[in-house]
């Protein structure tokens, strides 16, 4: 996660955090896949609320759900 102090944006490469921020009404200003394969999500964040909301995500049911999806995928792809 990165916070830009110059233009008040919040950047993450975590798709689950990006989805959580969108669900909570934060405006996505840029979204792309970088040349190294990582994701890039940039949110407008004039009040620095995205960082707090991304930390909130870690103890949410949404995070639990995301982890369960990842674990199920691991099980399926190991077979």
PDB file of C-alpha atoms in Angstrom:
ATOM      1  CA  UNK A   1       0.000   0.000   0.000  1.00  0.00           C
ATOM      2  CA  UNK A   2       1.214   3.463  -0.840  1.00  0.00           C
ATOM      3  CA  UNK A   3      -0.134   6.856   0.074  1.00  0.00           C
ATOM      4  CA  UNK A   4       0.795   9.786  -2.139  1.00  0.00           C
ATOM      5  CA  UNK A   5       0.957  13.026  -0.199  1.00  0.00           C
ATOM      6  CA  UNK A   6       1.175  15.221  -3.302  1.00  0.00           C
ATOM      7  CA  UNK A   7      -2.163  14.446  -4.911  1.00  0.00           C
ATOM      8  CA  UNK A   8      -3.860  12.586  -2.045  1.00  0.00           C
ATOM      9  CA  UNK A   9      -4.225   9.155  -3.553  1.00  0.00           C
ATOM     10  CA  UNK A  10      -3.981   5.674  -2.116  1.00  0.00           C
ATOM     11  CA  UNK A  11      -2.374   2.847  -4.105  1.00  0.00           C
ATOM     12  CA  UNK A  12      -2.602  -0.881  -3.499  1.00  0.00           C
ATOM     13  CA  UNK A  13      -1.820  -4.021  -5.480  1.00  0.00           C
ATOM     14  CA  UNK A  14      -4.215  -6.141  -3.403  1.00  0.00           C
ATOM     15  CA  UNK A  15      -7.389  -6.834  -5.382  1.00  0.00           C
ATOM     16  CA  UNK A  16      -9.384  -7.708  -2.250  1.00  0.00           C
ATOM     17  CA  UNK A  17      -8.521  -4.403  -0.556  1.00  0.00           C
ATOM     18  CA  UNK A  18      -9.346  -2.554  -3.786  1.00  0.00           C
ATOM     19  CA  UNK A  19     -12.737  -4.281  -3.966  1.00  0.00           C
ATOM     20  CA  UNK A  20     -13.388  -3.457  -0.302  1.00  0.00           C
ATOM     21  CA  UNK A  21     -12.574   0.213  -0.881  1.00  0.00           C
ATOM     22  CA  UNK A  22     -14.872   0.315  -3.910  1.00  0.00           C
ATOM     23  CA  UNK A  23     -17.634  -1.339  -1.880  1.00  0.00           C
ATOM     24  CA  UNK A  24     -17.286   1.475   0.642  1.00  0.00           C
ATOM     25  CA  UNK A  25     -17.641   4.170  -2.007  1.00  0.00           C
ATOM     26  CA  UNK A  26     -14.040   5.193  -2.641  1.00  0.00           C
ATOM     27  CA  UNK A  27     -13.410   6.461  -6.172  1.00  0.00           C
ATOM     28  CA  UNK A  28     -11.060   4.337  -8.292  1.00  0.00           C
ATOM     29  CA  UNK A  29      -8.975   6.673 -10.479  1.00  0.00           C
ATOM     30  CA  UNK A  30      -6.638   4.160 -12.128  1.00  0.00           C
ATOM     31  CA  UNK A  31      -6.513   0.408 -12.501  1.00  0.00           C
ATOM     32  CA  UNK A  32      -4.001  -1.628 -14.510  1.00  0.00           C
ATOM     33  CA  UNK A  33      -1.737  -4.625 -14.594  1.00  0.00           C
ATOM     34  CA  UNK A  34       1.938  -3.727 -14.357  1.00  0.00           C
ATOM     35  CA  UNK A  35       4.624  -5.239 -16.581  1.00  0.00           C
ATOM     36  CA  UNK A  36       5.783  -7.468 -13.721  1.00  0.00           C
ATOM     37  CA  UNK A  37       2.270  -8.924 -13.437  1.00  0.00           C
ATOM     38  CA  UNK A  38       1.241  -7.114 -10.259  1.00  0.00           C
ATOM     39  CA  UNK A  39      -2.038  -5.222 -10.072  1.00  0.00           C
ATOM     40  CA  UNK A  40      -2.193  -1.460  -9.575  1.00  0.00           C
ATOM     41  CA  UNK A  41      -5.245   0.215  -8.064  1.00  0.00           C
ATOM     42  CA  UNK A  42      -5.219   3.935  -7.328  1.00  0.00           C
ATOM     43  CA  UNK A  43      -7.966   5.616  -5.314  1.00  0.00           C
ATOM     44  CA  UNK A  44      -8.784   9.254  -4.781  1.00  0.00           C
ATOM     45  CA  UNK A  45      -8.136   9.827  -1.068  1.00  0.00           C
ATOM     46  CA  UNK A  46      -8.280  13.509  -0.110  1.00  0.00           C
ATOM     47  CA  UNK A  47      -9.053  12.752   3.562  1.00  0.00           C
ATOM     48  CA  UNK A  48      -6.580   9.864   4.053  1.00  0.00           C
ATOM     49  CA  UNK A  49      -9.472   7.514   4.847  1.00  0.00           C
ATOM     50  CA  UNK A  50      -8.388   4.688   2.514  1.00  0.00           C
ATOM     51  CA  UNK A  51      -5.512   3.615   4.739  1.00  0.00           C
ATOM     52  CA  UNK A  52      -7.788   3.327   7.750  1.00  0.00           C
ATOM     53  CA  UNK A  53     -10.409   1.459   5.719  1.00  0.00           C
ATOM     54  CA  UNK A  54      -7.768  -0.936   4.327  1.00  0.00           C
ATOM     55  CA  UNK A  55      -6.688  -1.788   7.890  1.00  0.00           C
ATOM     56  CA  UNK A  56     -10.350  -2.298   8.809  1.00  0.00           C
ATOM     57  CA  UNK A  57     -10.568  -4.809   5.953  1.00  0.00           C
ATOM     58  CA  UNK A  58      -8.103  -7.115   7.724  1.00  0.00           C
ATOM     59  CA  UNK A  59     -10.566  -7.836  10.530  1.00  0.00           C
ATOM     60  CA  UNK A  60     -13.685  -7.928   8.371  1.00  0.00           C
ATOM     61  CA  UNK A  61     -15.809 -10.801   7.115  1.00  0.00           C
ATOM     62  CA  UNK A  62     -14.784  -9.749   3.607  1.00  0.00           C
ATOM     63  CA  UNK A  63     -11.173 -10.625   4.385  1.00  0.00           C
ATOM     64  CA  UNK A  64     -12.261 -13.963   5.815  1.00  0.00           C
ATOM     65  CA  UNK A  65     -14.269 -14.634   2.658  1.00  0.00           C
ATOM     66  CA  UNK A  66     -11.337 -13.710   0.423  1.00  0.00           C
ATOM     67  CA  UNK A  67      -9.009 -16.030   2.361  1.00  0.00           C
ATOM     68  CA  UNK A  68     -11.512 -18.879   2.055  1.00  0.00           C
ATOM     69  CA  UNK A  69     -11.740 -18.380  -1.711  1.00  0.00           C
ATOM     70  CA  UNK A  70      -7.926 -18.461  -1.976  1.00  0.00           C
ATOM     71  CA  UNK A  71      -7.721 -21.622   0.128  1.00  0.00           C
ATOM     72  CA  UNK A  72     -10.369 -23.376  -1.955  1.00  0.00           C
ATOM     73  CA  UNK A  73      -8.497 -22.457  -5.140  1.00  0.00           C
ATOM     74  CA  UNK A  74      -5.301 -23.926  -3.669  1.00  0.00           C
ATOM     75  CA  UNK A  75      -7.107 -27.171  -2.916  1.00  0.00           C
ATOM     76  CA  UNK A  76      -8.572 -27.350  -6.413  1.00  0.00           C
ATOM     77  CA  UNK A  77      -5.315 -26.572  -8.209  1.00  0.00           C
ATOM     78  CA  UNK A  78      -3.298 -29.107  -6.162  1.00  0.00           C
ATOM     79  CA  UNK A  79      -5.481 -31.959  -7.400  1.00  0.00           C
TER      80      UNK A  79
END
